[in-house]
Short mmCIF file of C-alpha atoms in Angstrom, two decimals:
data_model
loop_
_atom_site.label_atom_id
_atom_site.label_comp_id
_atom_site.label_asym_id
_atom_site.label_seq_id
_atom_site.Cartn_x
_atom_site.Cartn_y
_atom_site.Cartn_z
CA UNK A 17 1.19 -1.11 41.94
CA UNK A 18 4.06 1.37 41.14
CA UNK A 19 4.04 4.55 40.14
CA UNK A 20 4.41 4.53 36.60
CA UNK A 21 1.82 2.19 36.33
CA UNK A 22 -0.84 3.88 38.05
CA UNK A 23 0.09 6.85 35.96
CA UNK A 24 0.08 4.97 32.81
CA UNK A 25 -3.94 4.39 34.12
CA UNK A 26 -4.57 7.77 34.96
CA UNK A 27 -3.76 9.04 32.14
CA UNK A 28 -4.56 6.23 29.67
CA UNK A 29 -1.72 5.90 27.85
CA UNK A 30 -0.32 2.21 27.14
CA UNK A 31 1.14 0.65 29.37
CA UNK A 32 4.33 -0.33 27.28
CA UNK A 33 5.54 2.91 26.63
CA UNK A 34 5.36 4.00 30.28
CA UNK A 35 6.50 1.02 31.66
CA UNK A 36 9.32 -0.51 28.88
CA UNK A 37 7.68 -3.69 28.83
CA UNK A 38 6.95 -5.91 25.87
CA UNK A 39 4.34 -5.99 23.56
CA UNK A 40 3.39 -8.95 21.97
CA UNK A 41 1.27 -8.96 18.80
CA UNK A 42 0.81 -12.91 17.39
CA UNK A 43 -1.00 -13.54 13.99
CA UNK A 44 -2.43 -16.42 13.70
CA UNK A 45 0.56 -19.29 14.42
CA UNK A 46 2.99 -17.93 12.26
CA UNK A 47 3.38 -14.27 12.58
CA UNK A 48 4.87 -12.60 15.88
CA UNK A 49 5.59 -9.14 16.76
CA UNK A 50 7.42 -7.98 19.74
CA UNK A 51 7.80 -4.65 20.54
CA UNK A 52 10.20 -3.25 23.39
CA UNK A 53 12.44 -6.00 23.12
CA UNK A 54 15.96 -5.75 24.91
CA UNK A 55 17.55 -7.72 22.00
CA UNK A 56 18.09 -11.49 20.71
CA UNK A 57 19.96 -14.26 23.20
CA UNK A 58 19.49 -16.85 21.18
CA UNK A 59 18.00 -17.37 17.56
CA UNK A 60 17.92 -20.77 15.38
CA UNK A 61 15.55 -21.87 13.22
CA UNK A 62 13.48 -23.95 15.86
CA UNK A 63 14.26 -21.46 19.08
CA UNK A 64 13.72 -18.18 19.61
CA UNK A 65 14.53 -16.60 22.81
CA UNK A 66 14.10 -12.65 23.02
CA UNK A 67 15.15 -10.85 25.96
CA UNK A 68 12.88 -8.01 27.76
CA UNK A 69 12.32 -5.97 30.81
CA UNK A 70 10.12 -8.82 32.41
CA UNK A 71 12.28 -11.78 31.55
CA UNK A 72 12.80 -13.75 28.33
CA UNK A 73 10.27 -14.70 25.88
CA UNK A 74 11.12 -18.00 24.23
CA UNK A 75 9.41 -19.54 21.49
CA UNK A 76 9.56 -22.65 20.32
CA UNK A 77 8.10 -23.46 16.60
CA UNK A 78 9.96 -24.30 13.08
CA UNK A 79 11.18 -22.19 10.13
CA UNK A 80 11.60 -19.36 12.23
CA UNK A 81 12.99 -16.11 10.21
CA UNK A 82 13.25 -12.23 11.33
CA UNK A 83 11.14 -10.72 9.02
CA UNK A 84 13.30 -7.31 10.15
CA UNK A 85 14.69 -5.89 13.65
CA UNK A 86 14.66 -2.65 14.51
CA UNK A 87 15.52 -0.86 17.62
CA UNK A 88 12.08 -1.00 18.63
CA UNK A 89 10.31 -4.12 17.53
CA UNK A 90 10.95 -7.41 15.75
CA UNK A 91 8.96 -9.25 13.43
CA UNK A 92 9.39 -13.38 13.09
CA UNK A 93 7.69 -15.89 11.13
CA UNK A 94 7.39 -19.44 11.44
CA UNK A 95 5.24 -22.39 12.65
CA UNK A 96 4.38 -21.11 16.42
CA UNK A 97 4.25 -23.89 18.66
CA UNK A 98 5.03 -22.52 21.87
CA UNK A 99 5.37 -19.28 23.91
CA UNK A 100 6.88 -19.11 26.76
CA UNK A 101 7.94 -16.49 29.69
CA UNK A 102 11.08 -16.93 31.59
CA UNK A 103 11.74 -15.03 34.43
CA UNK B 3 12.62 -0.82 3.27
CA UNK B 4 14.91 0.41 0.49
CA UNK B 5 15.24 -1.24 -2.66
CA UNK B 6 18.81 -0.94 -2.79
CA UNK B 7 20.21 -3.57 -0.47
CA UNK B 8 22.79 -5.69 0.32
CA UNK B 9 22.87 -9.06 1.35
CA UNK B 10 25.74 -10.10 4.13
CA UNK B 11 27.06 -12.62 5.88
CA UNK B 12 28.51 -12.87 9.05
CA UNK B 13 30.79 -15.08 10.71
CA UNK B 14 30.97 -15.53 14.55
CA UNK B 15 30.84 -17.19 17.82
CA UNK B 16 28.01 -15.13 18.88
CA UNK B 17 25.96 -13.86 15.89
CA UNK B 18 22.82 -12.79 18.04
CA UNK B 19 25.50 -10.66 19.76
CA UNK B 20 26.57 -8.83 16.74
CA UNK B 21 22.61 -8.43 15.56
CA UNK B 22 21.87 -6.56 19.37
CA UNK B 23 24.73 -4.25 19.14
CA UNK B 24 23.96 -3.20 15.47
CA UNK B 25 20.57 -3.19 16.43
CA UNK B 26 21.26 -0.96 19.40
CA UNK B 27 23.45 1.24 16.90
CA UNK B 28 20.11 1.84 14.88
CA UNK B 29 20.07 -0.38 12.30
CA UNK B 30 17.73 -1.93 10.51
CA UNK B 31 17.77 -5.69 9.48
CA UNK B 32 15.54 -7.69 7.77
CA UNK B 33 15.23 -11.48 6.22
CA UNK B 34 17.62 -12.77 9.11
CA UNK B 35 18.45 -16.37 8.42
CA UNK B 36 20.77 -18.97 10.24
CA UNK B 37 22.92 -20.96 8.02
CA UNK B 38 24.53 -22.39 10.96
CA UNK B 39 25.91 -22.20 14.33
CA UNK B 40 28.47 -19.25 13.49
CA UNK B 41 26.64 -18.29 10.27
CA UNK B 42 24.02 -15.60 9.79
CA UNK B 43 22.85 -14.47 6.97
CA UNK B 44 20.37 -10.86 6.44
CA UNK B 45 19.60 -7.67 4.11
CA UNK B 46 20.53 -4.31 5.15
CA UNK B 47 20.81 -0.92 3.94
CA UNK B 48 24.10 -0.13 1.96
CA UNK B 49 25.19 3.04 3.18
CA UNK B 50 25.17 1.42 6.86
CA UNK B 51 27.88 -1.08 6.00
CA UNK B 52 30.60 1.28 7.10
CA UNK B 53 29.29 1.08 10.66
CA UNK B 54 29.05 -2.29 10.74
CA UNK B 55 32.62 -2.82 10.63
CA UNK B 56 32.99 -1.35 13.67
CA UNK B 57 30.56 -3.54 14.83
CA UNK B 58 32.19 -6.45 13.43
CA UNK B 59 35.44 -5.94 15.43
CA UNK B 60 33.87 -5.49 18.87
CA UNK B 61 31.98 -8.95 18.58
CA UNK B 62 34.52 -10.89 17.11
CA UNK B 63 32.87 -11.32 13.71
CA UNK B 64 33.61 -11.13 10.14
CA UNK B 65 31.19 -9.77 7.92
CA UNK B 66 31.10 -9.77 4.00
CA UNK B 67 28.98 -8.88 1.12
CA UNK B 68 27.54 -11.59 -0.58
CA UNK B 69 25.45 -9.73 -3.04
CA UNK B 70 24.29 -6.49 -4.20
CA UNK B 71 20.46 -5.97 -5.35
CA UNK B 72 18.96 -3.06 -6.80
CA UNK B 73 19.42 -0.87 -9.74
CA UNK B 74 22.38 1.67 -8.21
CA UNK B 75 24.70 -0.40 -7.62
CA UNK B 76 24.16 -1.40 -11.82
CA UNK B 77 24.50 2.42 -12.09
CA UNK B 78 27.51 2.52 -10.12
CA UNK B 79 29.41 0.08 -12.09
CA UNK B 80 27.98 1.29 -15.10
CA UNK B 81 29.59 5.01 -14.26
CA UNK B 82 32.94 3.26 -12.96
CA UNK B 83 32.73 2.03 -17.09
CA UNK B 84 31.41 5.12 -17.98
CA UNK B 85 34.07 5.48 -21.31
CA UNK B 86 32.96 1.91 -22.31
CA UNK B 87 29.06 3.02 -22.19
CA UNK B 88 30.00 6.21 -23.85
CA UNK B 89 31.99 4.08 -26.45
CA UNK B 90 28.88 1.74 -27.28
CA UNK B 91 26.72 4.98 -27.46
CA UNK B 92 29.45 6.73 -29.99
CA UNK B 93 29.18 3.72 -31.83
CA UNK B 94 25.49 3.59 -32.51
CA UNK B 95 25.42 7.14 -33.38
CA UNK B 96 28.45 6.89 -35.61
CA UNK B 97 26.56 3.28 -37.07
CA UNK B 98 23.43 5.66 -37.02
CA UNK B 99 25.32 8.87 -39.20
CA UNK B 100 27.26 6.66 -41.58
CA UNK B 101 24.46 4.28 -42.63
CA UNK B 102 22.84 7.45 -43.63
CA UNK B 103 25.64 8.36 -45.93
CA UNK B 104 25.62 7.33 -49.77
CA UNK B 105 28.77 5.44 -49.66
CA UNK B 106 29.14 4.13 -54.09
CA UNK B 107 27.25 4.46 -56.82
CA UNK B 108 26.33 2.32 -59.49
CA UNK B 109 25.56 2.69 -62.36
CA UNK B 110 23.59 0.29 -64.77
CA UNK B 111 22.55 -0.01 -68.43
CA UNK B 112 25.15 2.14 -69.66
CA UNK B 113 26.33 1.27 -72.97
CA UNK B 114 26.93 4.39 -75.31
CA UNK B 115 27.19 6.91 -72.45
CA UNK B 116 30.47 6.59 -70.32
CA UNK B 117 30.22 6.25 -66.65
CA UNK B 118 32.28 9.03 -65.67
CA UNK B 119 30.13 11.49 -67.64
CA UNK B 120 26.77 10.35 -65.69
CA UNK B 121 29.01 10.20 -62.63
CA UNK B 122 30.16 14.02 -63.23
CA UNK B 123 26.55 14.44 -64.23
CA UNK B 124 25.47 12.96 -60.50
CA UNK B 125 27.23 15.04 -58.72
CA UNK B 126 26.66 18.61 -60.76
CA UNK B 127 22.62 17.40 -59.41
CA UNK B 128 24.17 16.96 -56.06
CA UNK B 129 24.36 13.52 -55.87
CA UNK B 130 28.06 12.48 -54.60
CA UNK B 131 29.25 9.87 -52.49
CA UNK B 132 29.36 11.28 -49.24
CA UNK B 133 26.53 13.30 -48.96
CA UNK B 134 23.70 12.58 -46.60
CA UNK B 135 20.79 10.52 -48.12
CA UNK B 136 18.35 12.89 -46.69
CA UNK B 137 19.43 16.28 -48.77
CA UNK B 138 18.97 14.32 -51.60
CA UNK B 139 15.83 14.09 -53.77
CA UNK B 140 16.01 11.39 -56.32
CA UNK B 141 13.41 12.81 -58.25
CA UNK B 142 15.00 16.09 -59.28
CA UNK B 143 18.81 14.65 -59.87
CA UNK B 144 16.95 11.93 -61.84
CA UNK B 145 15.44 15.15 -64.10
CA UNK B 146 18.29 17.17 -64.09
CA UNK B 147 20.35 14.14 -65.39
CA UNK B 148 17.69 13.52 -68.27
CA UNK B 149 17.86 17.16 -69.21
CA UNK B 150 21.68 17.11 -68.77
CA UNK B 151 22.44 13.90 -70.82
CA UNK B 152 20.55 14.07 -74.36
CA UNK B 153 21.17 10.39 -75.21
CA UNK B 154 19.21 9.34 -71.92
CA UNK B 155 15.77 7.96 -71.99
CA UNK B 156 14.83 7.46 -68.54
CA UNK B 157 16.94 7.22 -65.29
CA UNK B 158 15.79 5.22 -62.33
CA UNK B 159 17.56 6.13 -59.13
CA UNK B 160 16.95 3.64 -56.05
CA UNK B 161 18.54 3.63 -52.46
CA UNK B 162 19.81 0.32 -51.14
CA UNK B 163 21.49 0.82 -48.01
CA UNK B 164 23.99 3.02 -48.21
CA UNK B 165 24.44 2.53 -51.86
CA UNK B 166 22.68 4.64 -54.86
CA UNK B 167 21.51 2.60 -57.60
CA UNK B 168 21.27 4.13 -61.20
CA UNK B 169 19.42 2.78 -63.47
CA UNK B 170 19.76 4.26 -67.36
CA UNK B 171 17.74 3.38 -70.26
CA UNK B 172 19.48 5.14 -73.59
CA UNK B 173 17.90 6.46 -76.18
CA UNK B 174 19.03 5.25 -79.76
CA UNK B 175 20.35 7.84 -81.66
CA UNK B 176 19.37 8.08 -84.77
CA UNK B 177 22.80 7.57 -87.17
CA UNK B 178 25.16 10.00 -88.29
CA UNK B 179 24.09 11.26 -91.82
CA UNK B 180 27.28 11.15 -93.93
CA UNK B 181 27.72 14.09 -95.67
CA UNK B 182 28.10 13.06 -99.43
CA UNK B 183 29.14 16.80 -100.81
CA UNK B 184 31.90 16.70 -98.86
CA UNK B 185 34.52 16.30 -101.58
CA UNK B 186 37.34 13.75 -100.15
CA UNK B 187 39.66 10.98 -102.19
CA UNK B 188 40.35 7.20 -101.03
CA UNK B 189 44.37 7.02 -100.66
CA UNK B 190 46.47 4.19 -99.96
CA UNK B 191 47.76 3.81 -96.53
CA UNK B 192 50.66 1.08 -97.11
CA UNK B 193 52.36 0.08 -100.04
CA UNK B 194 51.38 -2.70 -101.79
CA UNK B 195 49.64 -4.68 -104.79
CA UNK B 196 46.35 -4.22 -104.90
CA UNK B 197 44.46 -7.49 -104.86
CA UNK B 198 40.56 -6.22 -104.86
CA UNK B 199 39.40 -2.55 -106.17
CA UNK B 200 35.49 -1.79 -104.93
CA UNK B 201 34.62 1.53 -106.20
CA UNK B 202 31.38 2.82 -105.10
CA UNK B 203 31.58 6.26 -105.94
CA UNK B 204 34.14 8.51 -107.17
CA UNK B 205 36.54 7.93 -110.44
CA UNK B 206 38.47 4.81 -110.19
CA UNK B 207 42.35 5.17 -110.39
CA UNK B 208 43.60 1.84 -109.91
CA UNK B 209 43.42 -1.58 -111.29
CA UNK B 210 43.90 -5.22 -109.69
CA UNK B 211 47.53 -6.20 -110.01
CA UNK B 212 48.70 -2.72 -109.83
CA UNK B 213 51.76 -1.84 -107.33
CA UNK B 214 51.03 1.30 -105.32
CA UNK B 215 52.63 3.67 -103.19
CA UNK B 216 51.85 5.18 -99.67
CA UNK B 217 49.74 8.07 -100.26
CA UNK B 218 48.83 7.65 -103.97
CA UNK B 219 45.13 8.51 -104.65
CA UNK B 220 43.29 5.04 -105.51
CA UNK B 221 39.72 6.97 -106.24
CA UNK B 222 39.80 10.23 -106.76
CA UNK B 223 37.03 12.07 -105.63
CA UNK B 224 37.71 14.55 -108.48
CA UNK B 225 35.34 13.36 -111.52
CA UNK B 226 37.35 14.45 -114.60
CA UNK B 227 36.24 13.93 -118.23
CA UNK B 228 37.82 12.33 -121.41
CA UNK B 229 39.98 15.62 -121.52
CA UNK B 230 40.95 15.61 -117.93
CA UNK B 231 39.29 18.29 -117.36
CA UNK B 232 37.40 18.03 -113.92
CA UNK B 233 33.48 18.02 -114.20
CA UNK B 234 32.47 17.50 -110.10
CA UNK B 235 33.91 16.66 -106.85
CA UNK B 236 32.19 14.02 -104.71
CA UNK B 237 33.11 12.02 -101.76
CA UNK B 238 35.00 9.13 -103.13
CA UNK B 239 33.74 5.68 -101.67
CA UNK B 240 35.05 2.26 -101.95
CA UNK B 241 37.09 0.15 -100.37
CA UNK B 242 40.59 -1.44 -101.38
CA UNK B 243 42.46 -4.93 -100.90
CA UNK B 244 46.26 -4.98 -100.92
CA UNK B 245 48.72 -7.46 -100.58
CA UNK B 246 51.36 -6.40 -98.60
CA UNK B 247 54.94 -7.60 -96.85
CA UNK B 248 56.47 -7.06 -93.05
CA UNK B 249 59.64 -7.60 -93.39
CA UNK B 250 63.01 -8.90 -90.63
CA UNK B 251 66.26 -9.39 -91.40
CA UNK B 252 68.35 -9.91 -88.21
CA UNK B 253 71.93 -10.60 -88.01
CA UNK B 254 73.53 -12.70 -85.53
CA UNK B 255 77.83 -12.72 -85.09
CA UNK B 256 78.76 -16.06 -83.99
CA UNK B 257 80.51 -14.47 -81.46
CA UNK B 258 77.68 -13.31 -79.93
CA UNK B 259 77.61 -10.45 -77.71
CA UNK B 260 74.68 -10.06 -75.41
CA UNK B 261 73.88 -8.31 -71.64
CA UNK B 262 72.99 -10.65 -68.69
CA UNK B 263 71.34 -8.52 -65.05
CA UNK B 264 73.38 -9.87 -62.57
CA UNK B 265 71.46 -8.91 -59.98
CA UNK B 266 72.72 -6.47 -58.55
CA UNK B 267 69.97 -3.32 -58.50
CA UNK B 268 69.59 0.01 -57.75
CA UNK B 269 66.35 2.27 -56.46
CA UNK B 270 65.43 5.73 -56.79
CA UNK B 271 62.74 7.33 -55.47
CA UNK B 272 61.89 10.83 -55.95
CA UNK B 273 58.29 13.21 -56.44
CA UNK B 274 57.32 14.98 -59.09
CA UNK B 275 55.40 17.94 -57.91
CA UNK B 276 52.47 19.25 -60.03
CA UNK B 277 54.64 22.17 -61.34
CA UNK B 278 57.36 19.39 -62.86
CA UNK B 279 59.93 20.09 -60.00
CA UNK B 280 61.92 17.29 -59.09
CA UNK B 281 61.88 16.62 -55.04
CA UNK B 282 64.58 13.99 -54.55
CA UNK B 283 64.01 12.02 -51.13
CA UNK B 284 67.79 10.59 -51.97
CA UNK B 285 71.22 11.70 -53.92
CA UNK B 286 70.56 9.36 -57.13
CA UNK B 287 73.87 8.74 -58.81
CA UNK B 288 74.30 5.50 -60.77
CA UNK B 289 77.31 3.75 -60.85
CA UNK B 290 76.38 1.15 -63.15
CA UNK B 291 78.32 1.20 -66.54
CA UNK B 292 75.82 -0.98 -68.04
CA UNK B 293 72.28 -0.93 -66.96
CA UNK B 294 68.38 -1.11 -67.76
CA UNK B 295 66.49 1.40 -66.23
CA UNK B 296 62.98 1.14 -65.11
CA UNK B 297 60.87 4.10 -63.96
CA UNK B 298 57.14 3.67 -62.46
CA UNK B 299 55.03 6.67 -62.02
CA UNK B 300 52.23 6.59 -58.85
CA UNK B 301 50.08 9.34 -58.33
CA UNK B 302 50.32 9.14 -54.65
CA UNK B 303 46.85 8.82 -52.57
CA UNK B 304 46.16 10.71 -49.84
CA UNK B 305 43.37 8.72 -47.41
CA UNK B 306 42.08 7.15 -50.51
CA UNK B 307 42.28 10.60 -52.54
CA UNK B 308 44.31 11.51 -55.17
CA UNK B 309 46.54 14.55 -55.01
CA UNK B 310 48.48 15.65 -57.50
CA UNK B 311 51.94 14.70 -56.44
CA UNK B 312 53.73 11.67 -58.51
CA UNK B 313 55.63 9.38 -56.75
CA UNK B 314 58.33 8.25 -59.21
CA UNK B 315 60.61 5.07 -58.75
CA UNK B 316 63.76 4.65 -60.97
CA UNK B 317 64.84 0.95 -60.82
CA UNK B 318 68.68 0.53 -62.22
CA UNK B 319 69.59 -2.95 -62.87
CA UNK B 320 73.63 -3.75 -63.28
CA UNK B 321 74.08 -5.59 -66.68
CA UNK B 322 77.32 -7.07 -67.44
CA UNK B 323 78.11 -7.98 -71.12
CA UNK B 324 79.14 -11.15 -72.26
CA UNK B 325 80.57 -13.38 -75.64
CA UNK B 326 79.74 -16.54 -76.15
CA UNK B 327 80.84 -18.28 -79.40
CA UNK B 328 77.71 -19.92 -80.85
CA UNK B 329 77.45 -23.00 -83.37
CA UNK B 330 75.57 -21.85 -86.90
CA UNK B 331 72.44 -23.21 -85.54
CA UNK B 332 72.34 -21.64 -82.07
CA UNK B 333 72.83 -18.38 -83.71
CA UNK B 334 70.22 -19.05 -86.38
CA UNK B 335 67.47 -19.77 -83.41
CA UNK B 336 68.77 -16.48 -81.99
CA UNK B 337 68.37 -14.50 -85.13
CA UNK B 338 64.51 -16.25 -85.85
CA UNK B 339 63.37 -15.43 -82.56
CA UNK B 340 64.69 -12.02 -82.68
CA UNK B 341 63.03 -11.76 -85.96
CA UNK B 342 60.07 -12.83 -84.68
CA UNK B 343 59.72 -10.64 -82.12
CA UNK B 344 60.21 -7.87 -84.17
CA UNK B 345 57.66 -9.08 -86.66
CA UNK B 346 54.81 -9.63 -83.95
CA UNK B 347 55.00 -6.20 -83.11
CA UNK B 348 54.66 -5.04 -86.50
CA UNK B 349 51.97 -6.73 -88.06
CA UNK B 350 48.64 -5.22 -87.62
CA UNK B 351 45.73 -6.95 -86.03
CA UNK B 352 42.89 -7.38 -88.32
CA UNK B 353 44.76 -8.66 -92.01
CA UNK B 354 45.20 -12.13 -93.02
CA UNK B 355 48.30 -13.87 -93.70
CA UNK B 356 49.13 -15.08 -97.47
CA UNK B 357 52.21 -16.47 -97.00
CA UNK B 358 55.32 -16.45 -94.81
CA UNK B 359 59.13 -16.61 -96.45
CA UNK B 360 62.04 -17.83 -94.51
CA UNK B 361 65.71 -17.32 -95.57
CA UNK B 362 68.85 -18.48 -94.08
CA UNK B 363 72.54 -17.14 -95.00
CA UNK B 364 75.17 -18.74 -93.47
CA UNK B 365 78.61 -16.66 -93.80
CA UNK B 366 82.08 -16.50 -92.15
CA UNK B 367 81.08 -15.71 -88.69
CA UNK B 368 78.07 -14.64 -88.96
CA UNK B 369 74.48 -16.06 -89.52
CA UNK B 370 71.63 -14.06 -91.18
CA UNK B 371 67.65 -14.87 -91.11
CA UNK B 372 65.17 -12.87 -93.34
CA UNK B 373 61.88 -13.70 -92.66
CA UNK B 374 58.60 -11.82 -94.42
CA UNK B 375 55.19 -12.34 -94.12
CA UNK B 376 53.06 -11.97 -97.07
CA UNK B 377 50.05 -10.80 -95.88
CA UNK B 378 46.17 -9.10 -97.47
CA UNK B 379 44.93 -6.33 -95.79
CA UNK B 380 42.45 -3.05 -96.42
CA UNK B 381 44.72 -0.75 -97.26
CA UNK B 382 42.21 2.82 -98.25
CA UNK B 383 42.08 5.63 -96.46
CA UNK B 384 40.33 8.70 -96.57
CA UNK B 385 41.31 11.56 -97.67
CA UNK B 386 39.82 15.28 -97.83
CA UNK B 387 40.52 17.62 -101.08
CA UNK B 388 41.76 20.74 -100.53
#
């Protein structure tokens, strides 16, 4: 364990924000947010692959739209099939 | 997110590129679609379009507007037309103002009275075309127009649009009483032979058959005795029958001599100002040696109003004379139409033709037609005693 994270324990505050790393809220199979992203590598309408501080996250799924995108977070909807962490 | 958005496209090898970096640049994107491999489509914020330009040329991409939504950018456009909406406005008001305007007035059932007498009446109560419908109340110009008009009965004033409807019932007058004291004799107004005598009052003068003279008393309304010696005066009343003759004797040379136009014409126009001064707008000096000369008189309108200014047009047309040596019967149809003319313009309307004479005199070189018409016709008049 690192510093920041055994701070981020101390002290109780989310890990996230300390540490930079994703967030990853899904809603039911067709709603997905992602906060702390490190922007988009590759977006079609059946893959979704978001880069972040602990790799990619890649979905896989249909009818996938960004609901909006923000600095901070991104919402997407579509048919979820698949989530997937690439280091 | 706002309301007021715009919808673009973009255009590039590497659209999730472009998203990052405006991303990164703090924008805010929503409804991100892919149309295709180079082709994304999304909603953003207007005012952040300028900065995506930038954006645009870092990455490679192109970027365009595909549509505006929301209600400022219909405001904008509507305040880069401003004049036009400010035209559409001026024209409902003005619409608005002049359809509250009494624009003619018409008048109905009129058949003693004359219309510009209830017209002058009208507008005395303040009823005029032009004024606004509003300041008007019917009811009073309807009153003041039965107190100023005695021979009305009842006005009915009605607005229809922007016209004023008057409706007028008259009263009938009761008739003029003739005043019978009034001592006055029955002359002749022509010469002629008297054909019928009806004498309802007053002393008979005249008998049928009789030849009489203009201005000769037919029935006097002096009532003289056996002795001559006047008893009364009345007002003499009767009416009398004449026969009676128009007359035409024309003369026709058989060389005849007579004016032709050729054509040739010549304008003047000048105004006449109220005060009878002569404004000439050019030098008018005719040249013709023979002419006809036409003048017209316009009172000249100002927007539809008149003003007191005559506009006056002298018209010279160039005659040139002419002989021509007629046959006896060319000349004669000269002289009867000539005659004719002149007759037409003498006879009277209401008497009744007797007879009509026609006489033909052929001489050396010259051709003469008579024609009369023999004709009945009331020929009494009165007269007052002094």
């Amino acid at each position: 364990m690192d510093v920041k994270q055994r701070f981020s324990d101390a002290f109780d505050i989310p890990e996230e924000i300390v540490l930079d790393v994703p967030a990853i809220k899904i809603v039911s199979n067709n709603k997905i947010i992602i906060e702390n992203h490190k922007g988009i590598i590759e977006y079609g309408k059946t893959n979704v692959r978001i880069n972040s501080k602990i790799g990619i996250v890649a979905l896989k799924g249909d009818n996938f739209v960004i609901k909006y995108i923000t600095q901070e977070e991104i919402l997407l909807e579509g048919e979820i099939e698949l989530v997937e962490f690439i280091k | 997110m706002d309301k007021n958005y715009i919808t673009v496209d973009i255009e590039g090898l590497n659209p999730e590129k472009f998203i990052n970096l405006a991303v990164i640049n703090g924008l805010t994107l929503w409804n991100i679609e892919r149309l295709s491999i180079t082709n994304m489509r999304f909603n953003m914020n207007e005012k952040d379009f300028k900065r995506l330009r930038h954006i645009a040329k870092k990455t490679n991409c192109r970027a365009k507007i595909i549509r505006k939504n929301g209600v400022i950018f219909l405001f904008r456009r509507l305040y880069r037309r401003m004049f036009f909406i400010v035209g559409i406005v001026l024209f409902v008001l003005l619409i608005y103002f002049f359809s509250n305007i009494i624009w003619n007035i018409e008048i109905y059932g009129n058949k003693i009275v004359s219309e510009e007498l209830i017209i002058k009446s009208l507008n005395k109560a303040g009823l005029k075309v032009g004024t606004y419908k509003k300041k008007v109340n019917l009811r009073d110009v309807e009153n003041s127009l039965l107190k100023d008009i005695k021979e009305l009965s009842m006005v009915t004033i009605s607005l229809d649009g922007t016209k004023a409807k008057v409706e007028i019932v008259e009263r009938t007058m009761p008739p003029t009483i003739m005043d019978f004291e009034k001592p006055t004799n029955i002359v002749a107004a022509k010469d002629g032979i008297l054909t019928k005598v009806i004498a309802l009052k007053g002393q008979k003068l005249v008998k049928e058959g009789d030849f009489v003279k203009k201005g000769q008393i037919l029935i006097s309304g002096v009532i003289k005795d056996s002795q001559n010696i006047p008893i009364d005066t009345t007002r003499a009343l009767g009416e009398v029958y004449a026969k009676t003759w128009y007359e035409s004797i024309k003369e026709v040379p058989l060389k005849y001599r007579y004016f032709e136009r050729t054509g040739k014409y010549e304008k003047f126009v000048y105004l006449i100002l109220p005060n009878n001064k002569i404004v000439n707008l050019r030098s008018n000096i005719n040249k013709f040696q023979f002419y006809d000369k036409i003048i017209e008189k316009e009172q000249l309108k100002l927007l539809g109003i008149k003003s007191p200014v005559i506009k006056a047009t002298e018209y010279y047309y160039e005659k040139i004379e002419k002989i021509k040596d007629l046959s006896y019967s060319e000349a004669i149809e000269i002289a009867t139409k000539l005659a004719d003319e002149q007759l037409m313009k003498m006879l009277p309307k209401d008497v009744r033709i007797l007879d009509r004479k026609y006489d033909k005199i052929l001489m050396k070189d010259k051709v003469k037609v008579r024609k009369l018409i023999l004709t009945e016709e009331k020929i009494s008049k009165e007269e007052d005693i002094k």
